[in-house]
Coordinates of C-alpha atoms and ligand atoms in Angstrom, one line a residue:
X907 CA 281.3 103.5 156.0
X908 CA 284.8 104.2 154.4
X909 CA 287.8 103.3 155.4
X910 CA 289.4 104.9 158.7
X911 CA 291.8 107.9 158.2
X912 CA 295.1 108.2 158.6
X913 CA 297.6 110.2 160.5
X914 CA 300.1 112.8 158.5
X915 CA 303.5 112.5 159.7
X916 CA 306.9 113.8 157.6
X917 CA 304.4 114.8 154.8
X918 CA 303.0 110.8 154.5
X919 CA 299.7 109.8 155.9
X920 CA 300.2 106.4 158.1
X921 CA 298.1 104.0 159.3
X922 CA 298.4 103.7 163.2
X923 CA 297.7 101.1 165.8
X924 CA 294.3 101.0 166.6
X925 CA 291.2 102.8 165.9
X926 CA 289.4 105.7 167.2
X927 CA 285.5 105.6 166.6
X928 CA 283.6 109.1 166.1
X929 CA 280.1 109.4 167.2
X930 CA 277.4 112.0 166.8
X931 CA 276.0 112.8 169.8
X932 CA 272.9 113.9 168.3
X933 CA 272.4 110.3 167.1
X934 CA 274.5 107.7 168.6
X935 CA 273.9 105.5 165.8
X936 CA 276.0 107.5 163.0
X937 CA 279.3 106.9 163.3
X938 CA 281.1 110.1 161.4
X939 CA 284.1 108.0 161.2
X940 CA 287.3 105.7 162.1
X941 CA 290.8 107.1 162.4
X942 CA 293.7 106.1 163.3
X943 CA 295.7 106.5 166.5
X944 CA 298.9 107.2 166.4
X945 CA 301.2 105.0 169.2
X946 CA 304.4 106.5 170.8
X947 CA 306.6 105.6 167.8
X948 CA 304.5 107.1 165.6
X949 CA 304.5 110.7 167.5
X950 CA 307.9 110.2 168.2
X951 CA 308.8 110.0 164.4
X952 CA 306.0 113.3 164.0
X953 CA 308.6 115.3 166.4
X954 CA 311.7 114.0 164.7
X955 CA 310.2 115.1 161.1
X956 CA 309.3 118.6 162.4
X957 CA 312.4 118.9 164.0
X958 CA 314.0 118.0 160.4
X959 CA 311.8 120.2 158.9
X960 CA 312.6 123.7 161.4
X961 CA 315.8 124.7 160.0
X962 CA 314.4 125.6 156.4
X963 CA 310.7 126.3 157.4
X964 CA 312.1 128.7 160.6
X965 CA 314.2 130.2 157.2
X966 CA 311.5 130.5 154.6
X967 CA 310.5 133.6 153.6
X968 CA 307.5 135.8 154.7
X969 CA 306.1 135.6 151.3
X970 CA 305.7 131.5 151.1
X971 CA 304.5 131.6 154.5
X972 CA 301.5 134.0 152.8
X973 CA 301.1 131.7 150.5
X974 CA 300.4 128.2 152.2
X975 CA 298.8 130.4 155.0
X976 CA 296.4 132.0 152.6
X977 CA 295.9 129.0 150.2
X978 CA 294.7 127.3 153.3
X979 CA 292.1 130.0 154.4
X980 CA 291.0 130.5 151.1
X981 CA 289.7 126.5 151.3
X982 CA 288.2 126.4 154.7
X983 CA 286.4 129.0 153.8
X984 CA 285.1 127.6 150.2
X985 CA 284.2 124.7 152.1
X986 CA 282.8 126.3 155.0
X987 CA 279.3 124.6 154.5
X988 CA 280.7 120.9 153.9
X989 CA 283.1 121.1 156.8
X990 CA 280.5 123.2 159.2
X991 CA 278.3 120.0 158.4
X992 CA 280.9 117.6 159.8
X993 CA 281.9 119.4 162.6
X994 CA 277.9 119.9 164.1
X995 CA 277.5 115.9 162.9
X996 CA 280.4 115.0 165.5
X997 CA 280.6 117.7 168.2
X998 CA 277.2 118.6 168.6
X999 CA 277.1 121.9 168.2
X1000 CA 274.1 123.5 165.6
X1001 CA 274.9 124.0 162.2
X1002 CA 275.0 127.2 162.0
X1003 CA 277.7 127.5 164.8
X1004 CA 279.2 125.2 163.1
X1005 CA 279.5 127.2 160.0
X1006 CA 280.3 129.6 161.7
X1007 CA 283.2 128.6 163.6
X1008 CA 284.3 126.8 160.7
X1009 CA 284.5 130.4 158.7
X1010 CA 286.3 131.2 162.0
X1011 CA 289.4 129.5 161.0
X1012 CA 289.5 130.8 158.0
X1013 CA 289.9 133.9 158.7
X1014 CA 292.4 133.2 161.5
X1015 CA 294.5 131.6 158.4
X1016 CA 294.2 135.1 156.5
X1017 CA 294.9 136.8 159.2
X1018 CA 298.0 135.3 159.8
X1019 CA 298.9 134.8 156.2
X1020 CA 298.6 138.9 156.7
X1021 CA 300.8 138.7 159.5
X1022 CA 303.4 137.0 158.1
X1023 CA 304.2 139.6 156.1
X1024 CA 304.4 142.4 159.1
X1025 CA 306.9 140.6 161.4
X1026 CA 309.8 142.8 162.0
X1027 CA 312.3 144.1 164.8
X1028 CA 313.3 147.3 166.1
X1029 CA 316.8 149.0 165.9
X1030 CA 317.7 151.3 168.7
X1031 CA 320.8 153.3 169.8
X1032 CA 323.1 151.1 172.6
X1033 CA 323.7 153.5 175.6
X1034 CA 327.5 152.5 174.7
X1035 CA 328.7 154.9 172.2
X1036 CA 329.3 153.4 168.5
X1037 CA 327.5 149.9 169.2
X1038 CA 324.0 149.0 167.4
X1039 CA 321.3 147.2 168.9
X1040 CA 318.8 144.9 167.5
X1041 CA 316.0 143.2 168.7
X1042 CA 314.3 140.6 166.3
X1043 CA 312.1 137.7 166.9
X1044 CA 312.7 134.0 165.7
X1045 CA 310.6 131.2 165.4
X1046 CA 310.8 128.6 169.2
X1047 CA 310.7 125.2 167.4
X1048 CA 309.0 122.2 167.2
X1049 CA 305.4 123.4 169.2
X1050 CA 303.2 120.5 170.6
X1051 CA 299.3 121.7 169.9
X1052 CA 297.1 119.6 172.6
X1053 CA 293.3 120.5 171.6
X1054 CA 289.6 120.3 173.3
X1055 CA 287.1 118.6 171.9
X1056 CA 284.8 121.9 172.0
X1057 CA 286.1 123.9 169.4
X1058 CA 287.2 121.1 166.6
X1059 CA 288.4 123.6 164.1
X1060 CA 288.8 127.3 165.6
X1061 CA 291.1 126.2 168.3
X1062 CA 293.6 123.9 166.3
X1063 CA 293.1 127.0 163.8
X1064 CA 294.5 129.8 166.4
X1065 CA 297.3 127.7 167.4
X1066 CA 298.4 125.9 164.0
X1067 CA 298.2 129.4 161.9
X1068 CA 300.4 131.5 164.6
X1069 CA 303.0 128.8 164.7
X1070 CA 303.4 128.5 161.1
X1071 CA 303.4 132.2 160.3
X1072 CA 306.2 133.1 162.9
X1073 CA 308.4 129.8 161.4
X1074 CA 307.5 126.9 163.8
X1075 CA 307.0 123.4 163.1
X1076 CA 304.0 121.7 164.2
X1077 CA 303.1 118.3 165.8
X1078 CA 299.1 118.7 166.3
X1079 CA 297.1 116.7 168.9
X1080 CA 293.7 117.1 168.3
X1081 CA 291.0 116.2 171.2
X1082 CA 290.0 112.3 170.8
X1083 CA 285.6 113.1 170.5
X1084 CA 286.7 115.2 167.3
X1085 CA 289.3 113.7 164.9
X1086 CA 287.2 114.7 161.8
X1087 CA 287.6 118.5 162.1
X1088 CA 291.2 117.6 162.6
X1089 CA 291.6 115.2 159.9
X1090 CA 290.1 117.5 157.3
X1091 CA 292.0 120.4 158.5
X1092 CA 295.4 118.5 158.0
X1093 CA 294.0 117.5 154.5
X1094 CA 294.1 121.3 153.7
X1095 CA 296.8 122.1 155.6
X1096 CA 298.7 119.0 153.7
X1097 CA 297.8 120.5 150.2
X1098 CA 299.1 124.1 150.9
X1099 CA 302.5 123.4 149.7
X1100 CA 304.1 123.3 153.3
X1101 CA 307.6 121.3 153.2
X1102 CA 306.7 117.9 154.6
X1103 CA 307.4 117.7 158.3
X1104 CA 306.3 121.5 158.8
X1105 CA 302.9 120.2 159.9
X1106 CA 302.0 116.8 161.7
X1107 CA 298.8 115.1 162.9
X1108 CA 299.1 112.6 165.1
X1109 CA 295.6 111.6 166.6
X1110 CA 295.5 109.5 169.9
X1111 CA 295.4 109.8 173.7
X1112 CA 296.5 112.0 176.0
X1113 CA 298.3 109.3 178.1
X1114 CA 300.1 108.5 174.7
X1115 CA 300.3 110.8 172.9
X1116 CA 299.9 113.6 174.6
X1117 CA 302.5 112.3 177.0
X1118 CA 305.3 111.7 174.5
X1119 CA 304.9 115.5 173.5
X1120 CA 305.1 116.5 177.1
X1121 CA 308.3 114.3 177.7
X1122 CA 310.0 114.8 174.4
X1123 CA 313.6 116.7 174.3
X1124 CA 313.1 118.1 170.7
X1125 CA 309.6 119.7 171.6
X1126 CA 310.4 123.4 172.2
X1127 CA 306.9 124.6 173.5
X1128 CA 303.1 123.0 174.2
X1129 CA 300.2 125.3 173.5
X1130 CA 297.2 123.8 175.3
X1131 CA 293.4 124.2 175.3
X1132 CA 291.9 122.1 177.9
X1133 CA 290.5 121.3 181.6
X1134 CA 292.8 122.9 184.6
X1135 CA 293.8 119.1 186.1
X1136 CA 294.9 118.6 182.2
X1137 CA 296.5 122.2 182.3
X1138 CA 298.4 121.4 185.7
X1139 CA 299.9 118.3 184.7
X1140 CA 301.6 119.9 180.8
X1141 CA 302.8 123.1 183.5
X1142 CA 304.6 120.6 185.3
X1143 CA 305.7 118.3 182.6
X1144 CA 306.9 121.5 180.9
X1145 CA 308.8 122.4 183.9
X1146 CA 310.5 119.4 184.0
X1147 CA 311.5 118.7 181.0
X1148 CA 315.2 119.3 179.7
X1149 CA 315.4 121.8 178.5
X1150 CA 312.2 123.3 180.0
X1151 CA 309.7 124.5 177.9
X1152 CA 307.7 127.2 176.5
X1153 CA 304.0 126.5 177.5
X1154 CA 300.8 128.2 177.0
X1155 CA 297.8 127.2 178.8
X1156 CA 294.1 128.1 178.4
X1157 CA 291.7 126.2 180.6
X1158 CA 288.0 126.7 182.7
X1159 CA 285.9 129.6 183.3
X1160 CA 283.4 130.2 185.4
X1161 CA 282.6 133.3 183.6
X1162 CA 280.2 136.1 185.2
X1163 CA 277.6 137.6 184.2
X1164 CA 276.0 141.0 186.3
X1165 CA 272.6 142.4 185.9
X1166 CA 272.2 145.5 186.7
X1167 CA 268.6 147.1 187.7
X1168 CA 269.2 149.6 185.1
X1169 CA 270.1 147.0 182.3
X1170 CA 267.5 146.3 179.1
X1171 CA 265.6 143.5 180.4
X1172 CA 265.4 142.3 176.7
X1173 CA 269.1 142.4 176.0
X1174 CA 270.2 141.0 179.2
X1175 CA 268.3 138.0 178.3
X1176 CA 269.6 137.5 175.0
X1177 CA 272.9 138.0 176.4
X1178 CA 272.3 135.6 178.9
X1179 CA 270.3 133.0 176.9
X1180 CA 273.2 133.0 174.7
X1181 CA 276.1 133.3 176.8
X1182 CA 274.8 130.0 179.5
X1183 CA 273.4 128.2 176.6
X1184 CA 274.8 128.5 173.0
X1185 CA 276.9 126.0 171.8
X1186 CA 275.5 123.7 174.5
X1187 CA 277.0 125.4 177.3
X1188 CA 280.5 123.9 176.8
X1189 CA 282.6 126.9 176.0
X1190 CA 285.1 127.8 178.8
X1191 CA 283.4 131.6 177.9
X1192 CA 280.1 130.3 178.6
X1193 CA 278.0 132.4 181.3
X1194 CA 277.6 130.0 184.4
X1195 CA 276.7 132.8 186.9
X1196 CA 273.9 135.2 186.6
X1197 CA 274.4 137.6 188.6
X1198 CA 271.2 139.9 189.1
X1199 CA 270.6 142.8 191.7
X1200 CA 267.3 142.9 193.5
X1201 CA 265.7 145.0 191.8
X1202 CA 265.5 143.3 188.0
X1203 CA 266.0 139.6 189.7
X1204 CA 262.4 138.6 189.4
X1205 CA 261.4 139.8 186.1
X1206 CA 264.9 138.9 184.8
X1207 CA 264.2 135.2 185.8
X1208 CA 260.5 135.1 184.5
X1209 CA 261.4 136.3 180.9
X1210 CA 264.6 134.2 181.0
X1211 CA 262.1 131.3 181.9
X1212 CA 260.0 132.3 179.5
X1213 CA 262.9 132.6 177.0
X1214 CA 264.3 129.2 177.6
X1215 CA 261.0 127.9 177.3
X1216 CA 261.5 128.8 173.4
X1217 CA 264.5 127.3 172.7
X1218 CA 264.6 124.1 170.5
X1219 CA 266.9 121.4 171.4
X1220 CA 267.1 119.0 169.0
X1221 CA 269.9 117.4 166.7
X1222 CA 272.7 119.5 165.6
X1223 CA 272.1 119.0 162.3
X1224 CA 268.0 119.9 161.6
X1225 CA 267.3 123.1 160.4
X1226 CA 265.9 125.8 163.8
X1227 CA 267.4 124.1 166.4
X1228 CA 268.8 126.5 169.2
X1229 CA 270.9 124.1 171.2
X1230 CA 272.2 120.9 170.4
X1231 CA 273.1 117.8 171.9
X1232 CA 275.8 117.4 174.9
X1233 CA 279.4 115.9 173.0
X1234 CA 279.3 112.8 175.2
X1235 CA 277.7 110.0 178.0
X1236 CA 280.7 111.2 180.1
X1237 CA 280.2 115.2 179.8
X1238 CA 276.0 114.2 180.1
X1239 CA 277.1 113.0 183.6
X1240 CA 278.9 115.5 184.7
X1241 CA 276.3 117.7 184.1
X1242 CA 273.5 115.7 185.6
X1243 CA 275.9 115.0 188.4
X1244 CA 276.2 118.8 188.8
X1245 CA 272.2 119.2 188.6
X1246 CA 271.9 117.2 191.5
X1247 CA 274.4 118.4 193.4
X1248 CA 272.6 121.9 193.0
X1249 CA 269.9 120.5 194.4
X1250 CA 271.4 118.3 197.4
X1251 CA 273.1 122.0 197.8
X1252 CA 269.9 124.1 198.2
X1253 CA 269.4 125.8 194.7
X1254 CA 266.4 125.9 193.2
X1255 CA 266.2 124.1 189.7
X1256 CA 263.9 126.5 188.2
X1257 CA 263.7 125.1 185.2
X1258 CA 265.0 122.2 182.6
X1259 CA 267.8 120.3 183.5
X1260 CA 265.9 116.7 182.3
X1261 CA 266.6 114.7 179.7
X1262 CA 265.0 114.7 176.6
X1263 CA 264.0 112.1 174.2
X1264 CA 264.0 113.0 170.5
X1265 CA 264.1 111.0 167.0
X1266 CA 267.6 109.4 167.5
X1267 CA 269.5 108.2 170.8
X1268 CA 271.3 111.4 171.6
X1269 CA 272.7 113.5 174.7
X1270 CA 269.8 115.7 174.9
X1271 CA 269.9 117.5 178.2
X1272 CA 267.0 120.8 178.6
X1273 CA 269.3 123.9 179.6
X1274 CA 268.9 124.1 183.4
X1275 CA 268.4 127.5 185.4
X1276 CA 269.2 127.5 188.7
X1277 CA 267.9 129.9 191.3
X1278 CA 268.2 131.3 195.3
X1279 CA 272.1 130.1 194.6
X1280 CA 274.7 131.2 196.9
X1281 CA 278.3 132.0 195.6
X1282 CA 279.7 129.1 197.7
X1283 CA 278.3 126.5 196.0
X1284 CA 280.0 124.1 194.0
X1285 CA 277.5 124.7 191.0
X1286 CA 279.0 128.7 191.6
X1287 CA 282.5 127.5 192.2
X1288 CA 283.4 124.7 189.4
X1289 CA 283.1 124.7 185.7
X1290 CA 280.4 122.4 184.4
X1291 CA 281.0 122.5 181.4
X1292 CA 277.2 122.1 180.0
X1293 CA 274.1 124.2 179.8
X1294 CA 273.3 124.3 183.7
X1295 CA 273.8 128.5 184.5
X1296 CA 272.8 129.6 188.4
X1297 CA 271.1 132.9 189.4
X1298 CA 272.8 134.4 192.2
X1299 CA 270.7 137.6 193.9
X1300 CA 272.8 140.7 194.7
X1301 CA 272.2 143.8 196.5
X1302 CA 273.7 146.3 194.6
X1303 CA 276.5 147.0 192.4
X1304 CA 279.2 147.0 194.7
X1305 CA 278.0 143.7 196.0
X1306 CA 277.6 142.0 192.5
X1307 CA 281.2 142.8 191.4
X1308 CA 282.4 141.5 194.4
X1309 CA 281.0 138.3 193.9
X1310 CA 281.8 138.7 190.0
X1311 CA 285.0 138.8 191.3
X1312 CA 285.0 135.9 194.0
X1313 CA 286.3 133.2 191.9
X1314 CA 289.5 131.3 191.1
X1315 CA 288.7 131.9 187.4
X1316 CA 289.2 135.1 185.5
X1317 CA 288.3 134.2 181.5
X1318 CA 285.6 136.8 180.5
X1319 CA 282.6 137.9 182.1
X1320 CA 280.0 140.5 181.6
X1321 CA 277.8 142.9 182.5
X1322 CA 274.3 144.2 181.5
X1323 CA 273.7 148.4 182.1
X1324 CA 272.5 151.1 180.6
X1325 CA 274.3 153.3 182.9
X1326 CA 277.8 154.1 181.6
X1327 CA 279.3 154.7 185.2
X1328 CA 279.1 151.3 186.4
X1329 CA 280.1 150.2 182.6
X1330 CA 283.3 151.6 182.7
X1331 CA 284.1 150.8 186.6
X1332 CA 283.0 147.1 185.6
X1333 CA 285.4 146.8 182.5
X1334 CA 288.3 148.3 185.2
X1335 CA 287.8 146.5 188.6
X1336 CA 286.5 143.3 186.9
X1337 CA 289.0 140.6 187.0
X1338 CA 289.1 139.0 183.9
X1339 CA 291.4 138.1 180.7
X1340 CA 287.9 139.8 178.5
X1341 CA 285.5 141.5 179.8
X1342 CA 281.8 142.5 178.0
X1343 CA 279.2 145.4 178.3
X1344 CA 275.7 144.0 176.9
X1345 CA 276.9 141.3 175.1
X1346 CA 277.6 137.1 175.9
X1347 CA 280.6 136.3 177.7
X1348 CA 281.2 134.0 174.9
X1349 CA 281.8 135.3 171.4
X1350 CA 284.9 136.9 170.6
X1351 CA 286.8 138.9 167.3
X1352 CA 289.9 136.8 166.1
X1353 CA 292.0 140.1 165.8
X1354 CA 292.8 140.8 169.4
X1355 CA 293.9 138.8 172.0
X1356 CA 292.1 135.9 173.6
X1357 CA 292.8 134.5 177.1
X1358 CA 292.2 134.9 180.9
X1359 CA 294.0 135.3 184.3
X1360 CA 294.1 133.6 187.5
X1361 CA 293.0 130.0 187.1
X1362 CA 291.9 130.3 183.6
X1363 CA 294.9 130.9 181.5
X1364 CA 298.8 130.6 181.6
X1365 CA 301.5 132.1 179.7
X1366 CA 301.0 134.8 176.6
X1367 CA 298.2 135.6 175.2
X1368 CA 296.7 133.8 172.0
X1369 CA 295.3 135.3 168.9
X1370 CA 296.1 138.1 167.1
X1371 CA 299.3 140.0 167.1
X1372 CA 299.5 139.2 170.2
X1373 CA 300.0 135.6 169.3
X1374 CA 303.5 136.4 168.4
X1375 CA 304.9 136.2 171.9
X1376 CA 304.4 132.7 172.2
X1377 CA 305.1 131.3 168.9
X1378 CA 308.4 133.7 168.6
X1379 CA 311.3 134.2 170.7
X1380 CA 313.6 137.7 170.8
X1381 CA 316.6 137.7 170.6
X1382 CA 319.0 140.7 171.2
X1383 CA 321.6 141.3 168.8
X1384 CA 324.9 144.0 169.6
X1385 CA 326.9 145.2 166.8
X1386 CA 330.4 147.4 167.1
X1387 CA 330.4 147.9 163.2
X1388 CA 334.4 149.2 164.1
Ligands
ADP1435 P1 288.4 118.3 178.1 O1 287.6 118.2 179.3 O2 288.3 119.5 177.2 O3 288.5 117.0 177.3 P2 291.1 117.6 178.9 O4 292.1 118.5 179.6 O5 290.8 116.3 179.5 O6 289.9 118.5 178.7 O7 291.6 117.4 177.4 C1 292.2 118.4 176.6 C2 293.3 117.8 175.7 O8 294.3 117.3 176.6 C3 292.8 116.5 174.9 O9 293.5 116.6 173.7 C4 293.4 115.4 175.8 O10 293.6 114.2 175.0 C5 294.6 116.0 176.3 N1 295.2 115.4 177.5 C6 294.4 114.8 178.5 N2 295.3 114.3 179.5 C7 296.5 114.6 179.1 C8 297.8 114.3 179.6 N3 298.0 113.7 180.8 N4 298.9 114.7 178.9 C9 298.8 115.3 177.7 N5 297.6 115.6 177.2 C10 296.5 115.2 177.8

């Protein structure tokens, strides 16, 4: 066991008051490590040091923000392996996806070290006669990041990387289950050559400091990942802040997936199989309802049963496992909790949904299939959050996009054809932020926007160029040159 880690505030790394402990879930008895929590103070003196730190960062020039953006990139992704290792040992997730999402902020740091570079305005004629008009974008300030626990490195990535390549300063709240990911990110982040104060890590509660970002004057904008209740309360805080503030807000899914008669039975199970229970289940893209018309519904289920029956879940970190361990005893709950209310609701568990025992004390929950579910349910209606998915039988198309379509979410969602009429009407009239044809709800390209509408997202888009219209604000300039 080494010492705990510290928090990096104005370019120092502090010690903080008290400790956070971080467990593997796939064996309760490895602690990954200790770190320490920032107080109110502390986060306080984060904010101050990024607001010192705006005036010449907001000023630098495209070509050092390249630089740190790409010296950073180019070490996440040398140490893809060694960091992929540490972010499966404490989330859970396999090693592979770990790898792999690790890789994933890489490239979002090359991408925007890309980007940097490409930022410009426009210049038009003014309708007056002898004025110019500009329109140009500037950097909003000092941005709160509050992160999930779900995506330890990809989503601090797509937030951190944007902000810094459009001229922001950063005070970064990483999710409390997963301080390591964030920890070793602001280690490379720290030795990219940033001015100090540019970037911060501050590691602690939500209630603490979470809530000093929300309430603090000098914050300009909060980009959050995280449950709705969560997402409700920074809208608010936001709101009523002075000045207000720029928010962004990504939250649940309950994320769709249609099988069509016509669809590749083979496909549509891999799609689903991956989509419900990849990555444990806990993306906010994961698939949660399967909707299947008649006429494929049986088969669909019986090689999806048979398909699950195939999966491995084991610890996160052993070689051919297909599903790891839930993150936590609380999020193992809820999803129990949820299995039962299924049943106490009339669904059918078809299969899994027990506990499993394996070498080390762990979360290990079999992915649960639900069937003869009815779109009013709760386990249709409320994120879970874990690898429970529910079959709901449809009649037809029309009916299965109308029930696609029958929730407060709107994140991604799917569907499973061969027939490119119903393709292209679903990727129109489905009412979602993304929106798939034979492939997982979950699993997206870092180039193009991410995000949702209705209950799943608020505010601009994240990732790729589109990512620009939350970390930048225009501005409108009028010139009478005389
Ligand atoms: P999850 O289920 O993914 O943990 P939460 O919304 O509870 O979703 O947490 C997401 C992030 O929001 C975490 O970093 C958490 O610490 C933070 N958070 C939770 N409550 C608050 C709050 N009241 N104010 C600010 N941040 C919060």
């Amino acid at each position: 066991m080494t010492a705990h880690q510290k928090n990096f505030i104005a370019g120092e790394w502090i010690d903080g008051s008290g400790i956070t402990r971080d467990i593997n879930p796939s064996n309760t008895n490895d602690v990954v490590g200790e770190y320490a929590k920032a107080d109110k103070a502390q986060t306080e003196k984060a904010i101050a040091a990024a607001k010192a730190a705006f005036p010449a960062w907001s000023r630098a020039t495209p070509q050092e923000r390249f630089d740190a953006l790409n010296k950073i990139s180019v070490e996440i992704l040398a140490r893809k392996e060694e960091l992929g290792r540490l972010l499966a040992r404490e989330e859970g997730k396999t090693l592979p996806e770990g790898i792999g999402e690790v890789a994933r902020a890489g490239q979002i740091f090359a991408f925007f070290a890309g980007e940097a570079l490409r930022l410009t305005g426009e210049k038009g004629a003014s309708v007056r006669p002898g004025l110019e008009v500009e329109i140009t974008r500037e950097p909003v300030g000092v941005v709160g990041m509050i992160t999930p626990w779900n995506f330890p490195i990809a989503i601090p990535a797509w937030k951190i990387a944007p902000a810094l390549c459009y001229g922001n300063t950063v005070v970064f709240k990483p999710a409390e289950l997963v301080p390591g990911s964030a920890h070793a990110l602001s280690e490379i982040i720290a030795r990219s050559g940033l001015p100090s104060g540019v970037f911060n890590l501050v590691v602690g509660s939500g209630s603490v400091v979470g809530q000093t970002l929300l309430e603090h004057p000098d914050v300009a904008a909060i980009s959050f990942t995280g449950s709705v209740a969560t997402g409700r309360k920074i809208a608010q805080a936001c709101v009523l802040s002075t000045p207000m503030k720029k928010f962004q807000l990504e939250m649940g899914g309950k994320n769709p997936l249609v099988v069509l008669d016509d669809a590749d039975l083979k496909v549509a199970v891999e799609v689903a199989v991956n989509g419900a229970y990849f990555s444990t289940g806990q993306r906010c893209t994961a698939s949660s309802r399967l909707i299947v018309t008649a006429g494929i519904h049986d088969r669909f289920v019986a090689a999806m049963t048979e398909r699950m029956k195939g999966l491995s879940v084991d610890d996160a970190l052993k070689s051919g496992v297909h599903v790891g361990p839930v993150v936590d005893q609380s999020q193992l709950d809820q999803d129990l909790r949820y299995i039962k209310i299924g049943q106490d609701e009339g669904a059918r568990l078809h299969w899994g949904g027990e506990l499993l025992n394996r070498e080390t004390p762990g979360f290990y929950l079999q992915p649960a299939l639900f069937t003869e579910t009815t779109n009013s349910m709760r386990i249709a209606r409320e994120e879970i959050f874990g690898p429970v998915a529910c079959v709901i039988r449809a009649k037809d198309y029309e009916e299965a996009l109308a029930i696609s379509n029958d929730t407060e979410f709107g994140l991604a969602s799917g569907i499973c054809t061969t027939s490119l009429k119903y393709a292209s009407h679903y990727k129109r009239n489905s009412e979602s932020g993304m929106v798939m044809v034979n492939l997982p709800t979950a699993g997206v390209d870092y180039h193009v926007p991410f995000g949702g509408r209705k209950g799943s997202s608020y505010g601009a888009r994240e990732q790729g160029a589109y990512a620009r219209e939350f970390y930048t604000t225009v501005k409108t300039a009028y010139t009478f040159p005389g």
